[in-house]
Coordinates of C-alpha atoms in Angstrom, one line a residue:
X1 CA 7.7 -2.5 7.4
X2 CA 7.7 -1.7 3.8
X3 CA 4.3 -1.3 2.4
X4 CA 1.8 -3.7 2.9
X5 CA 3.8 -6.3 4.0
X6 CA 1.4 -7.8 6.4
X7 CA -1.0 -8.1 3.9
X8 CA -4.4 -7.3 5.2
X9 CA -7.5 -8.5 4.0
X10 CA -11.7 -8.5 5.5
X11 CA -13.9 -10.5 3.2
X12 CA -13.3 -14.0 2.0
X13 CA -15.2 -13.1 -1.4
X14 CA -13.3 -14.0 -4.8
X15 CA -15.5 -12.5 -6.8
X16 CA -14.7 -9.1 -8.3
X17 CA -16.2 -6.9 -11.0
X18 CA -14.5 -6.5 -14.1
X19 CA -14.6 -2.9 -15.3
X20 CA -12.9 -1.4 -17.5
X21 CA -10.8 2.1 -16.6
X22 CA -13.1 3.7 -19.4
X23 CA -15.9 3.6 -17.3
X24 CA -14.7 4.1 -14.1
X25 CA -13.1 7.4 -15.0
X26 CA -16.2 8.2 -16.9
X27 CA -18.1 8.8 -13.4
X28 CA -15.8 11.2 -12.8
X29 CA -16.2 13.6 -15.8
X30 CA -12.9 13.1 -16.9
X31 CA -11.9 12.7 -21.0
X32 CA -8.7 11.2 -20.5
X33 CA -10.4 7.5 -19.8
X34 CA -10.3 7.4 -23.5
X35 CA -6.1 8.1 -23.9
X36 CA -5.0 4.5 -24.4
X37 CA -1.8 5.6 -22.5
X38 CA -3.4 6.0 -19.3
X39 CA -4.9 2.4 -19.2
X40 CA -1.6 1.2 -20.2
X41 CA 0.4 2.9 -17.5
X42 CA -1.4 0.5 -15.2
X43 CA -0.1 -2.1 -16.7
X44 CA 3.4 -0.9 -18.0
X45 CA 5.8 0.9 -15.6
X46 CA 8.0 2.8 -18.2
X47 CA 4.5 4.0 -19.4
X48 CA 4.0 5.0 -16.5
X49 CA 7.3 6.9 -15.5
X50 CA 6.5 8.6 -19.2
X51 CA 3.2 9.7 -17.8
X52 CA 4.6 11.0 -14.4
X53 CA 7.0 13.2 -16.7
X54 CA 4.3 14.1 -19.1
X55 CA 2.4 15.0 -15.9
X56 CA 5.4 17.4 -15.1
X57 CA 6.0 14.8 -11.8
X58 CA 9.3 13.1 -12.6
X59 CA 12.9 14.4 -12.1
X60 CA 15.6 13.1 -14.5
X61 CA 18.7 13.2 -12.9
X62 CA 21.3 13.0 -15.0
X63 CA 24.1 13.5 -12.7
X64 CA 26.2 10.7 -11.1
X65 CA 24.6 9.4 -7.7
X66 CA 25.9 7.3 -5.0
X67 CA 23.6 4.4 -4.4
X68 CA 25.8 4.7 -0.3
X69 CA 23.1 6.8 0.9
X70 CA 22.7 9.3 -1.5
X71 CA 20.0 8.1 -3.6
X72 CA 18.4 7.3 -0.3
X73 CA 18.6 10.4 1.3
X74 CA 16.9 11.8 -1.6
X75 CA 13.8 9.8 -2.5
X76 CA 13.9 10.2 1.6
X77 CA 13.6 14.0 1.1
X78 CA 11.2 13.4 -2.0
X79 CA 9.0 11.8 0.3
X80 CA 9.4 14.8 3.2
X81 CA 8.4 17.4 0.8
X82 CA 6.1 16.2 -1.3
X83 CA 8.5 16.4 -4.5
X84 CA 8.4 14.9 -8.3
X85 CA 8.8 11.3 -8.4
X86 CA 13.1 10.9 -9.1
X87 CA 14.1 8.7 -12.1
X88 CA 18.3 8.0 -11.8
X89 CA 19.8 7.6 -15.1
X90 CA 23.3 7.3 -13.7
X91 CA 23.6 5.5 -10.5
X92 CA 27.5 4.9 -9.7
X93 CA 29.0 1.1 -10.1
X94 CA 26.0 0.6 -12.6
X95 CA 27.5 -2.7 -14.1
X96 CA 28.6 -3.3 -17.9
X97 CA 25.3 -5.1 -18.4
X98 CA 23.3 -1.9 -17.5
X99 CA 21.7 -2.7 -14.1
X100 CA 20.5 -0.7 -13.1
X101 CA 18.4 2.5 -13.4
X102 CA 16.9 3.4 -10.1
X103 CA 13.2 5.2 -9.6
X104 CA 11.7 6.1 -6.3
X105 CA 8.6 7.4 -4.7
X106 CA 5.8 5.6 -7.0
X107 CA 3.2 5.6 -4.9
X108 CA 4.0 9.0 -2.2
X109 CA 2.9 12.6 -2.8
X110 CA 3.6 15.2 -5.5
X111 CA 3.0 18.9 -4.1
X112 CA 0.1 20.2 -1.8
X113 CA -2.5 21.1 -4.3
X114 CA -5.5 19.2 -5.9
X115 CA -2.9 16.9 -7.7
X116 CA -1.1 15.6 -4.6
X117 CA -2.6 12.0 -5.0
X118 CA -1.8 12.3 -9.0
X119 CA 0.8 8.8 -8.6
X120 CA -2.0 6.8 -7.1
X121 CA -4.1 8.2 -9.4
X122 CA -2.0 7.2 -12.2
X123 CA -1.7 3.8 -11.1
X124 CA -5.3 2.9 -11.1
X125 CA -5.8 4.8 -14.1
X126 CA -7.4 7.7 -12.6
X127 CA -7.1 11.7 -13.7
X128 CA -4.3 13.6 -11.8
X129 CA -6.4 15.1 -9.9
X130 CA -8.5 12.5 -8.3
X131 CA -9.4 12.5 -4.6
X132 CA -8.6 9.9 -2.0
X133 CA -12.3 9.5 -1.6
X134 CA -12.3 8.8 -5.2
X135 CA -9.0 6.3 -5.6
X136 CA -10.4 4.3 -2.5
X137 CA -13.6 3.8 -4.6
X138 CA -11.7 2.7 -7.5
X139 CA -9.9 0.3 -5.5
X140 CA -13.4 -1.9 -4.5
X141 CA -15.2 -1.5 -8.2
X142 CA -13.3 -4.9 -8.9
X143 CA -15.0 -6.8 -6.3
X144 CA -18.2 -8.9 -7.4
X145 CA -17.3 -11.0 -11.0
X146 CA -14.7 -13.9 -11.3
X147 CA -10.6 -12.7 -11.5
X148 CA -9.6 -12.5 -15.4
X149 CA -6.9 -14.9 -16.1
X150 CA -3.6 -13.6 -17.3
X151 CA -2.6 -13.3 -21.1
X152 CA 0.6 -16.5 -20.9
X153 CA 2.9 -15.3 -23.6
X154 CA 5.8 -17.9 -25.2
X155 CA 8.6 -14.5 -24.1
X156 CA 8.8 -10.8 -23.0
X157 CA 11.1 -7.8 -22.5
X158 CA 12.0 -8.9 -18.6
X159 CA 13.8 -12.0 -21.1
X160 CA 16.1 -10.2 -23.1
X161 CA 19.1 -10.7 -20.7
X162 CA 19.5 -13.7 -18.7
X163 CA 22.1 -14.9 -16.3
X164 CA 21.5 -17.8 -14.9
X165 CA 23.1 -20.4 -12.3
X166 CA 23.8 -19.8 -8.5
X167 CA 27.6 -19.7 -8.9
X168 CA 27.1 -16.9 -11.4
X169 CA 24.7 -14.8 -9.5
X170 CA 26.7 -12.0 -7.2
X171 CA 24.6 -9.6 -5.7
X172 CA 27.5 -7.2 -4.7
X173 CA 28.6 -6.5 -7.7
X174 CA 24.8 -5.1 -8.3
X175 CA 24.2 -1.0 -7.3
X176 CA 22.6 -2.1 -4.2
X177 CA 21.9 1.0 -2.0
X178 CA 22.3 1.6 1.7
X179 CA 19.2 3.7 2.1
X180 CA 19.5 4.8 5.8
X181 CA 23.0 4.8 8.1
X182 CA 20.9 3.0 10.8
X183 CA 20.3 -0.5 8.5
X184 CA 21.6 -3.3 9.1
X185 CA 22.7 -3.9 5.0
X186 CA 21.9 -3.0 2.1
X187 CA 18.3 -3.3 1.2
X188 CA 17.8 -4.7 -2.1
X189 CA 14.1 -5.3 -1.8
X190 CA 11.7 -2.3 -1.0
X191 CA 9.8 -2.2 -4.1
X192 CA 9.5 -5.3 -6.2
X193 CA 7.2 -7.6 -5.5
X194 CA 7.5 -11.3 -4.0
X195 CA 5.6 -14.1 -6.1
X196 CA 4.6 -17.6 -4.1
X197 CA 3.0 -20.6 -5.2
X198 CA 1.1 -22.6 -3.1
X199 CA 2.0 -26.6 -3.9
X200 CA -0.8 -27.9 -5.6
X201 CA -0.3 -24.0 -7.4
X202 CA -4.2 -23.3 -7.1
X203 CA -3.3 -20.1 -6.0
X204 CA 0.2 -17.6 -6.5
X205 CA 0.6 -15.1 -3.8
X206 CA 2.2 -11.5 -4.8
X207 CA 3.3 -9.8 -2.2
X208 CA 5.7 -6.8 -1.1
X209 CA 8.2 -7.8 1.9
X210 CA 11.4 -6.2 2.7
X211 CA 14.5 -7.9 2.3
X212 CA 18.6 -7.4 2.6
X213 CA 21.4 -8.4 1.0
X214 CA 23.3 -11.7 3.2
X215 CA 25.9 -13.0 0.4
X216 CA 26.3 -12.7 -2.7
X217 CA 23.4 -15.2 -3.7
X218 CA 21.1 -15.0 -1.0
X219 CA 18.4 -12.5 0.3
X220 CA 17.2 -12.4 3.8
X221 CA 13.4 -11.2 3.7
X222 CA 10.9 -11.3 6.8
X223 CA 8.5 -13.8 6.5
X224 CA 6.2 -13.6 10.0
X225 CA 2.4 -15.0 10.8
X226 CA -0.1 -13.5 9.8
X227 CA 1.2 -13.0 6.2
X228 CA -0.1 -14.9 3.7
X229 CA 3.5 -15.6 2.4
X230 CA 4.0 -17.5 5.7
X231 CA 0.6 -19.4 4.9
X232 CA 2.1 -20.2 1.7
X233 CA 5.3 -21.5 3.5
X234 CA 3.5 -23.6 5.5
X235 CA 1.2 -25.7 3.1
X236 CA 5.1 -26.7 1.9
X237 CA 6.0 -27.2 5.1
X238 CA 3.7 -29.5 5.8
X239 CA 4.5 -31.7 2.7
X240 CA 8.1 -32.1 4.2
X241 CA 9.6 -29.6 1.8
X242 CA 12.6 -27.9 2.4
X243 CA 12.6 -25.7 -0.4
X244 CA 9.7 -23.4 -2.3
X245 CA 10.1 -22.2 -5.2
X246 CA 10.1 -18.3 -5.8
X247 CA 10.3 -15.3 -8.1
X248 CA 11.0 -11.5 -6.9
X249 CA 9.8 -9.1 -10.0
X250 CA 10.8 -5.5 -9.9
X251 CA 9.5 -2.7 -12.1
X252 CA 6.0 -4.9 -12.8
X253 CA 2.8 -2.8 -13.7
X254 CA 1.9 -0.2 -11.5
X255 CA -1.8 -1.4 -11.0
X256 CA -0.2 -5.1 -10.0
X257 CA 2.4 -3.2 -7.2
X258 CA -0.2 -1.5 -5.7
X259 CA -2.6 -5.1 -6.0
X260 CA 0.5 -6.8 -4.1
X261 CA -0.1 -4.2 -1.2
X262 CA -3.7 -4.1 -1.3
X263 CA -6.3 -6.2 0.9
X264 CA -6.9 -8.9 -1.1
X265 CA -8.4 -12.2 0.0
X266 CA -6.4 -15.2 0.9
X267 CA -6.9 -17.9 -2.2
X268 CA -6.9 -14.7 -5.1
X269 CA -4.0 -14.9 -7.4
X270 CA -2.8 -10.8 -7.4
X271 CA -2.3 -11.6 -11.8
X272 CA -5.7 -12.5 -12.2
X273 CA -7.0 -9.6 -9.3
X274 CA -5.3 -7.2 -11.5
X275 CA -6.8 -8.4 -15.0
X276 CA -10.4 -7.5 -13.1
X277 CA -9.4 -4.1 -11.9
X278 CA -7.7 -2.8 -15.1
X279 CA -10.4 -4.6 -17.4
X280 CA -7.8 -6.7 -19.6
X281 CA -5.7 -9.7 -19.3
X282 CA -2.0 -8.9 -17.6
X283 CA 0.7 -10.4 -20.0
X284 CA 2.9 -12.9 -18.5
X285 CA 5.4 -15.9 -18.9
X286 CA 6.6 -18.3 -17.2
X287 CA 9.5 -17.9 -15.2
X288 CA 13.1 -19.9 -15.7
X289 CA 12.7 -22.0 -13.1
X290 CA 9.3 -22.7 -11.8
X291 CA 6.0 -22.7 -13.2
X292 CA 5.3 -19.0 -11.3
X293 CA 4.5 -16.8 -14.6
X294 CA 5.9 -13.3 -14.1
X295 CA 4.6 -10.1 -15.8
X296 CA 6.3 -10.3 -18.9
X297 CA 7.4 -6.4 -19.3
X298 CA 8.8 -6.9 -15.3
X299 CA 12.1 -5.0 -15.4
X300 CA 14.2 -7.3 -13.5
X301 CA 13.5 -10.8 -12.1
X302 CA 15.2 -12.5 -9.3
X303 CA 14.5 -16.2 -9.6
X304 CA 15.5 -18.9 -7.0
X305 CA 13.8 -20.7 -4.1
X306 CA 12.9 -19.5 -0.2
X307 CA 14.8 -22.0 2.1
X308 CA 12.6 -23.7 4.9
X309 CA 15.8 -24.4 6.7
X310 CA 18.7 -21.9 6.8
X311 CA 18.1 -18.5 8.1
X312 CA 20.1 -15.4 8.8
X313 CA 19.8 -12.1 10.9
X314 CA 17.6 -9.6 9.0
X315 CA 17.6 -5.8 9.8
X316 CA 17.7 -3.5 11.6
X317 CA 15.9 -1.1 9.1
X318 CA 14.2 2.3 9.2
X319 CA 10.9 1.6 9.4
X320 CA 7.8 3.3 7.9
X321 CA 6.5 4.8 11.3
X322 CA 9.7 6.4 11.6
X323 CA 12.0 4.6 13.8
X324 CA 15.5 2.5 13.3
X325 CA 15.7 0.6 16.4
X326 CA 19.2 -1.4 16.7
X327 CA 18.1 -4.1 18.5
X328 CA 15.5 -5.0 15.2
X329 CA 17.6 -7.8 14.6
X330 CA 15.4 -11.4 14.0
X331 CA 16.6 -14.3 12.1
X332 CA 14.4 -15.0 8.6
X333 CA 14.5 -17.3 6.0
X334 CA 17.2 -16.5 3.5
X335 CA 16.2 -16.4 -0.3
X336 CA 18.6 -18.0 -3.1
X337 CA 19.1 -16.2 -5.8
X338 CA 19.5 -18.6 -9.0
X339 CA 18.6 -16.8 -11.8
X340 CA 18.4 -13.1 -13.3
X341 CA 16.7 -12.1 -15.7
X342 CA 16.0 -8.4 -16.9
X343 CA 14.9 -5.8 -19.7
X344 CA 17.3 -3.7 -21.5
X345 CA 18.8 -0.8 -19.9
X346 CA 16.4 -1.7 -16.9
X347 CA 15.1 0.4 -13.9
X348 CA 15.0 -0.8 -10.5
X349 CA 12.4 0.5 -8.1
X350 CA 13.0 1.7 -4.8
X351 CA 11.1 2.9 -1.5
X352 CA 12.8 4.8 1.4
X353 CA 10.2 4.7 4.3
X354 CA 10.2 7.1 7.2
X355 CA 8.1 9.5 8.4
X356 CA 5.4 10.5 6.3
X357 CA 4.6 10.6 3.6
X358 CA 5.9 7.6 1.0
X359 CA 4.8 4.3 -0.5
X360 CA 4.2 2.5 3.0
X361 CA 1.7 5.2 3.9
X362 CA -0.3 5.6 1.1
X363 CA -0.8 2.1 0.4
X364 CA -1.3 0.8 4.0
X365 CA -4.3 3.9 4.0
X366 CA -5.9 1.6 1.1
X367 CA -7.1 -0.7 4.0
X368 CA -9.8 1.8 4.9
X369 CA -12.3 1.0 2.0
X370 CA -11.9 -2.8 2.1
X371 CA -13.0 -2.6 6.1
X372 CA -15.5 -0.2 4.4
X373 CA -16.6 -2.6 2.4
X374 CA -16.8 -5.5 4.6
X375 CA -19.0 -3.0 7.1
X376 CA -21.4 -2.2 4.8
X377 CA -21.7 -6.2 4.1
X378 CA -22.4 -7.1 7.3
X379 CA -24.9 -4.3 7.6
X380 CA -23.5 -1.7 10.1
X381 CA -24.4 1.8 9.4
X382 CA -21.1 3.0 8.2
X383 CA -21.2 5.4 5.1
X384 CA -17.6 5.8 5.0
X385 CA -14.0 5.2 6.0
X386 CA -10.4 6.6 5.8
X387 CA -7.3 6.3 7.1
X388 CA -5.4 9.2 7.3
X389 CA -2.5 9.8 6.0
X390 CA -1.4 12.5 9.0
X391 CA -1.9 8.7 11.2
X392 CA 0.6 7.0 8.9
X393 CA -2.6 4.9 7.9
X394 CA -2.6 3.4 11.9
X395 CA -6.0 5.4 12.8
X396 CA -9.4 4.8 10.8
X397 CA -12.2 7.1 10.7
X398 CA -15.8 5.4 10.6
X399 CA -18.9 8.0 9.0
X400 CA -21.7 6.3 11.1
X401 CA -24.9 6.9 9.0
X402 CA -27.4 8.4 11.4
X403 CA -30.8 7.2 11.0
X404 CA -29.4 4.1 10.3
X405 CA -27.7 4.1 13.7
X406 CA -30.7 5.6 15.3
X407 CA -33.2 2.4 13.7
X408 CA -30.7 0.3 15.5
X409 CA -31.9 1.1 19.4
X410 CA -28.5 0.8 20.4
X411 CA -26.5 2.1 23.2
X412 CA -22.7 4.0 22.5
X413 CA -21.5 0.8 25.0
X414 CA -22.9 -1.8 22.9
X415 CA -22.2 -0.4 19.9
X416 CA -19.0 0.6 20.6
X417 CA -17.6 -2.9 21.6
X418 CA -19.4 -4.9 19.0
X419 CA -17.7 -2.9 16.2
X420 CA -14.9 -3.1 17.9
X421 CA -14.2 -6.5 18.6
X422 CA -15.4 -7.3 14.9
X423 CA -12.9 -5.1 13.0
X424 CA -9.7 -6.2 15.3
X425 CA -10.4 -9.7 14.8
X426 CA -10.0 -9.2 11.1
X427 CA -6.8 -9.1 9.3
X428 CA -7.8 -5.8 7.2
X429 CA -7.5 -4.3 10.3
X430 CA -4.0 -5.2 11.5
X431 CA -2.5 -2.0 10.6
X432 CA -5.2 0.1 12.4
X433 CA -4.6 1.1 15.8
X434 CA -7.4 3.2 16.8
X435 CA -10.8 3.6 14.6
X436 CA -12.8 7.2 14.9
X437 CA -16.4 6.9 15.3
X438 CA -18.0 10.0 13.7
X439 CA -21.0 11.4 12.9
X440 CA -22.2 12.2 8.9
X441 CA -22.3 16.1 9.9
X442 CA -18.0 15.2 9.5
X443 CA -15.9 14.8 6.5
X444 CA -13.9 11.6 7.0
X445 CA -11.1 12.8 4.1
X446 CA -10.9 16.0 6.4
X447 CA -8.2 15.6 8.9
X448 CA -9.5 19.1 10.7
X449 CA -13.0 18.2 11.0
X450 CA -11.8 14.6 11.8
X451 CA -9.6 16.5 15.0
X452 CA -11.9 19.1 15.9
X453 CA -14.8 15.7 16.4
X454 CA -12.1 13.8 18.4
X455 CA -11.2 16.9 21.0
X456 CA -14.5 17.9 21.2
X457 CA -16.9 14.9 21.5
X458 CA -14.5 12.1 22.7
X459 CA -14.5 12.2 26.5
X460 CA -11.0 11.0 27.7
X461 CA -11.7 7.6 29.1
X462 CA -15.6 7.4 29.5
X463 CA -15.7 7.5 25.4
X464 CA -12.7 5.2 24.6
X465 CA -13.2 1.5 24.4
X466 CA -9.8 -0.8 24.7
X467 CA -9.2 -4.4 23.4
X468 CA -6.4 -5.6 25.0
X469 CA -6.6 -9.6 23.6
X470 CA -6.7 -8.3 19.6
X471 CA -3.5 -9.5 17.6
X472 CA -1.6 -6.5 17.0
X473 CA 1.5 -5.3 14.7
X474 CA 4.7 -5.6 16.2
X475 CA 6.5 -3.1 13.8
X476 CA 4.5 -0.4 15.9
X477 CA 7.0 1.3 17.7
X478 CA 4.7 1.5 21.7
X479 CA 4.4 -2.6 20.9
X480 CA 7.8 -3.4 20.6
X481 CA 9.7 -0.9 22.4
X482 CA 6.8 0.7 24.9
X483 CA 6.6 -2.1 27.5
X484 CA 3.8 -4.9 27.3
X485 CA 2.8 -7.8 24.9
X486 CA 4.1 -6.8 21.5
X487 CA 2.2 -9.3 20.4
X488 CA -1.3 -8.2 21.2
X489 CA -3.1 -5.0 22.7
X490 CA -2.5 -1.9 21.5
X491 CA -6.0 -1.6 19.6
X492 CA -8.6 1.1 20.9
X493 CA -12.1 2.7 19.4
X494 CA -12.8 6.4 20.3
X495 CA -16.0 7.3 20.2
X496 CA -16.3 10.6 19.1
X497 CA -20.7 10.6 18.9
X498 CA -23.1 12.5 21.1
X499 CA -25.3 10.0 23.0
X500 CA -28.0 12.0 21.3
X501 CA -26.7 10.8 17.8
X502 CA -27.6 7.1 18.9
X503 CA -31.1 8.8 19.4
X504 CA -32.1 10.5 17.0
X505 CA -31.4 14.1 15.2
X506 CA -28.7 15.7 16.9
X507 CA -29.9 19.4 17.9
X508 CA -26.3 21.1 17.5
X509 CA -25.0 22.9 14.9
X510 CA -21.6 23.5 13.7
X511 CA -20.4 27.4 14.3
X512 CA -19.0 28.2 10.9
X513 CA -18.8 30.1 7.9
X514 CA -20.6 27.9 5.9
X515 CA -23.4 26.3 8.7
X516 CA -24.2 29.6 10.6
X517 CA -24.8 32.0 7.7
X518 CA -27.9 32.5 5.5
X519 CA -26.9 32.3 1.7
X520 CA -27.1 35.5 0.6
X521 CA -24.9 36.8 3.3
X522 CA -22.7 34.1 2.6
X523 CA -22.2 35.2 -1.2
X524 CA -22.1 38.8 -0.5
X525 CA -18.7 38.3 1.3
X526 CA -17.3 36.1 -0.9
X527 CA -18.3 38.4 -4.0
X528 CA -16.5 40.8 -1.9
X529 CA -14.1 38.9 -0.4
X530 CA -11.3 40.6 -2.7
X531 CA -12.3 44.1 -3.0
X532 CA -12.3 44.3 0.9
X533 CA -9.0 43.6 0.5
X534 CA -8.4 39.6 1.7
X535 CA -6.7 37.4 -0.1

């Protein structure tokens, strides 16, 4: 899986606030809201690559680089270590026309400190330093006005080169890298995002899906249920169509990448989601071909249709939980390539997933607020949620908020299966594998404090609740490869809460430095901590 492909979403709402980054960074304390670069690196990616190396988080490399596994293996080891963002100036059998650039790791980790989230951050506007807590808020505050319609311009930067025509399209002749030995091609499509129209074109579905080279004008990308660019598919489909028309953008806005990954209803058109979370219109224009309009600074646009009828073997591909199996072989529709069009001297995106932690990670962890969300809708006592990134995004922690639990007169049992078979019947949970029930005496951003509940207040068995007939995600490597229905299964809720918290007060304290020690003692040995010779 790359990213979000199995898009994920909870609430059917299509309404969503429109606010502008000014103010939501403004709740934070931070000054930068009012640097006019920082809203538009949202919504321009060289902006944003200038701000990554303003930031001190971007490598040019300058040197020559193999796009045969080279460049993979290191926006791979980017990803393993936590490393600046790389930007590839000179990637080997770049063609006369300039294509193409390459940039990885967007959207994974730079370093171990407070800044470690400082790309996500970035994209949504944010300072640097923001917290998870504080980019998963920024992710919702978009969610109760009307989408803003894009800006349609008559042209754009992604228009100053074209080449267009089937028979002149070759993809092999493109710096296509082979990002892992295991794949089964070369993997042209990791980053960009997908654009789908719906017939009557009432609604344009972005969404990120991987797909491989198969000739030199065709793509084969998985399309599967449970995506909304199979529901797409099907409403042509059922008009008899063999063809729909479709657009691949790469290098679009940051904020609209991110929107293509994030849980957002079935119906909402990501170009106008985007205008409502970054407070202004996203420029577009219309593409070549079809009436799909395309961010107009996009980098590099692949236009062409999805056939309904001819399909070729796609993968096998090393996954974002880790694994190349090399029996992942399944046929897909393949993806015509008619026209390209593209900036000048343009960069092309790219994601190497794998263990943690990259793209796929951090955007599948953006699940966690929208169930958050859809919780606190329906009423539950939940005060949080997150998705840890040490889970690769498959486990959710739930903050149960006591005496809202305790007003309830409910029993862990009851409980227990009722939130459970409501979350794994929603699609914003398809990703999760296991929710954590936790009490509010636990940080749910801590993944300590989120271990130390589990192995101490979830009882093996008696405390675990399993829901065997929940749709469930293939790409998971027990569903496929571990025996059973790979279909469905898989899903669990550990309940890591005292009976006594569905009560009432809970009469246990947490041994520790900062519960069991009056305040005075406690800042006498941190005054002192350094002259008594700790570090």
């Amino acid at each position: 899986m790359q990213l979000l492909r199995c898009r994920t979403r909870c609430s059917d709402s299509t309404k969503f606030t429109v606010i502008t980054i000014a103010r939501t960074t403004a709740t934070m304390g931070d000054n930068s809201a009012a640097d006019p670069r920082l809203i538009e690196a949202q919504l321009d990616f060289r902006t944003f690559i200038d701000v990554l190396r303003d930031d001190g988080d971007l490598a040019d490399i300058e040197r020559k680089v193999d796009p045969h596994l080279e460049l993979g293996a290191i926006v791979r080891r980017v990803s393993e270590t936590n490393n600046k963002a790389p930007l590839f100036h000179n990637v080997k059998g770049t063609t006369k026309d300039g294509l193409w650039r390459a940039f990885g790791n967007a959207a994974s980790l730079s370093g171990h400190g407070p800044d470690k989230y400082g790309r996500v951050a970035r994209t949504f506007g944010l300072p640097r330093n923001a917290t998870w807590k504080e980019i998963c808020a920024r992710t919702q505050l978009a969610k109760s006005q009307s989408p803003l319609p894009p800006n349609i311009l008559a042209t754009g930067p992604c228009k100053e080169n074209k080449i267009l025509g089937a028979d002149n399209i070759d993809l092999h002749s493109l710096t296509v890298p082979k990002l892992h030995q295991e794949d089964g091609g070369k993997y042209i499509q990791t980053y960009g995002v997908h654009m789908l129209q719906t017939p009557d074109k009432s609604w344009t579905n972005w969404s990120i899906f991987r797909g491989m080279v198969h000739d030199r004008n065709h793509i084969v990308a998985q399309v599967n249920p449970r995506q909304h660019n199979y529901v797409v598919k099907e409403k042509w489909a059922a008009l008899g169509e063999t063809r729909v028309p479709w657009v691949l953008a790469f290098g679009i806005p940051p904020a609209a990448t991110l929107a293509a990954a994030m849980p957002i209803p079935e119906g909402v058109s990501e170009g106008e989601y985007v205008g409502a979370l970054v407070g202004r219109p996203l420029d577009v224009v219309k593409a070549e071909l079809s009436d799909i309009l395309v961010p107009a600074n996009s980098e590099i646009v692949f236009e062409g249709y999805m056939s309904l009828e001819d399909k070729a073997i796609e993968g096998p591909f090393g996954d974002y939980l880790g694994y190349g199996f090399e029996d992942d072989k399944r046929m897909q529709p393949l993806f015509c390539v008619e026209a390209i069009t593209y900036r000048n001297n343009p960069i092309f995106p790219v994601s190497v997933p794998g263990k943690i932690t990259d793209e796929s990670h951090t955007t599948s962890a953006l699940a966690a607020p929208e169930i958050l969300t859809f919780l606190k809708a329906k009423g539950y006592p939940i005060k949080d949620a997150n998705a840890p990134l040490e889970t690769m995004a498959t486990w959710c922690a739930l903050q149960v908020d006591g005496p809202a639990l305790w007003a309830r007169k409910t029993t862990p049992a009851e409980f227990c299966r009722e939130i459970g078979e409501l979350l794994y019947s929603q699609k914003c949970s398809m990703l999760v594998n296991r929710f954590i029930l936790i009490g509010d005496d636990v940080d749910v951003y801590d993944w300590q404090e989120l271990m130390w509940a589990f192995v101490t207040r979830c009882r093996p068995g008696r405390d675990e609740y399993h829901f065997d007939d929940k749709p469930a995600l293939p790409l998971t490597p027990y569903q496929s490869h571990g025996g059973g229905d790979p279909t469905k299964g898989g899903k669990s809720l550990s309940d890591c809460l005292f009976k006594m918290e569905y009560e009432g007060p809970p009469n246990f304290l947490k041994t520790d430095f900062e519960t069991s020690y009056p305040p005075g003692v406690k800042n006498k040995v941190v005054d002192t901590w350094s002259a008594m010779g700790f570090n």
